[in-house]
Amino acid sequence: VRLVESGGGLVQPGGSLRLSCAASGFSFSSYGMSWYRQAPGKERELVAAITGAGGIRNYADSVKGRFAIFRDNAKNTVYLGMNSLKPEDTAVYYCNVGIRGYDYWGQGTQVTVSS
């Protein structure tokens, strides 16, 4: 299993970013995918999750209405669209999949929201 995140960077408050997570090594469309984030000095937290077929999405209260998770099963890729970014969104963002009781993680991509 391999998960590779990309798309992070430095953005001003109110700006937008789209993160990507390219997955390989498992039957992508059969598994739900999640995005987590971890800010300095804080625990890793769930940001958004999507089912295998993409029909059900869930979001943390802190990002509802601003972030959108979606996937392209033909490309084995899950995305996180982020709008109206705030300084408190600054964190390393990780892609996650749980397979047979084991959690797999990517290396993470840094998102910094600052003026």
C-alpha atoms as one frame of an Amber mdcrd trajectory, in Angstrom:
protein
   0.000   0.000   0.000   1.318   3.397  -0.922  -0.259   6.801  -0.393   1.397
   9.934  -1.774   0.012  13.357  -0.909   0.676  16.535  -2.838  -0.701  20.030
  -3.278   0.202  21.675  -0.003   1.819  25.065   0.283   1.641  28.574   1.668
  -1.618  30.427   1.142  -3.092  33.634   2.494  -6.167  33.593   4.733  -9.274
  33.255   2.610  -7.399  31.407  -0.096  -7.865  27.952  -1.548  -5.857  24.802
  -2.097  -6.554  21.351  -3.479  -4.708  18.401  -2.001  -4.296  15.119  -3.853
  -3.522  11.633  -2.604  -2.416   9.068  -5.163  -3.005   5.524  -3.935  -1.584
   2.215  -5.073  -1.196  -1.364  -3.893  -4.813  -2.113  -3.043  -8.255  -2.168
  -4.618  -8.865   1.565  -4.319 -12.584   1.685  -5.050 -13.286  -0.935  -2.391
 -12.167   1.236   0.515 -13.182   4.412   2.176 -10.516   7.086   2.313  -9.848
   9.815   4.845  -7.905  13.017   5.277  -6.395  13.851   8.665  -4.322  16.788
   9.828  -1.892  17.458  12.615  -0.968  20.923  13.784   2.178  21.573  15.861
   1.647  20.470  19.438  -1.748  18.963  18.713  -3.086  15.480  18.119  -3.864
  14.228  14.647  -7.527  14.849  13.840  -9.944  13.562  11.227 -10.846  16.212
   8.678 -12.965  14.375   6.104 -13.860  10.878   4.953 -15.478   9.371   1.886
 -16.842   5.920   1.136 -15.449   3.683  -1.586 -18.037   4.625  -4.179 -17.984
   8.234  -3.077 -21.617   8.405  -2.118 -21.164   9.315   1.532 -18.916  12.061
   2.874 -18.318  13.224   6.425 -16.545  16.299   7.719 -15.209  17.670  10.950
 -17.359  20.516  12.220 -14.433  22.907  11.894 -14.269  22.478   8.104 -17.917
  21.945   7.113 -18.938  24.256   4.309 -15.322  25.097   3.473 -13.694  21.764
   2.579 -14.821  19.087   0.137 -13.542  15.529  -0.180 -13.966  13.709  -3.477
 -12.372  10.854  -5.340 -11.658   9.634  -8.834 -11.621   5.844  -8.745 -10.367
   5.666 -12.322  -7.236   7.525 -11.201  -6.922   5.917  -7.756  -6.838   9.398
  -6.284  -8.653  11.149  -3.471  -8.755  14.914  -3.194  -9.416  17.520  -0.547
 -10.605  20.877  -1.802 -10.083  23.612   0.760 -11.672  27.051   0.516 -11.849
  30.049   2.835  -8.698  28.870   4.550  -7.942  30.141   8.033  -4.685  30.321
   9.982  -6.022  27.561  12.231  -6.093  25.230   9.203  -2.294  25.258   9.240
  -1.131  21.667   9.670   0.414  18.676   7.976  -2.356  16.916   6.063  -2.300
  13.131   5.752  -4.158  10.683   3.579  -5.363   7.490   5.289  -6.874   4.138
   4.456  -7.786   1.343   6.846  -7.377  -2.154   5.444  -8.094  -5.287   7.501
  -7.602  -3.444  10.760  -4.399  -1.683   9.810  -4.056   2.036   9.159  -1.896
   3.163   6.265  -0.625   6.747   6.009   1.074   8.897   3.467   4.068  11.085
   4.232   1.904  14.177   4.611   1.821  17.560   2.910   2.274  20.867   4.731
  -0.440  23.502   4.502   0.402  26.918   5.932  -2.198  29.667   6.039  -0.563
  32.991   6.777  -0.445  36.551   5.535
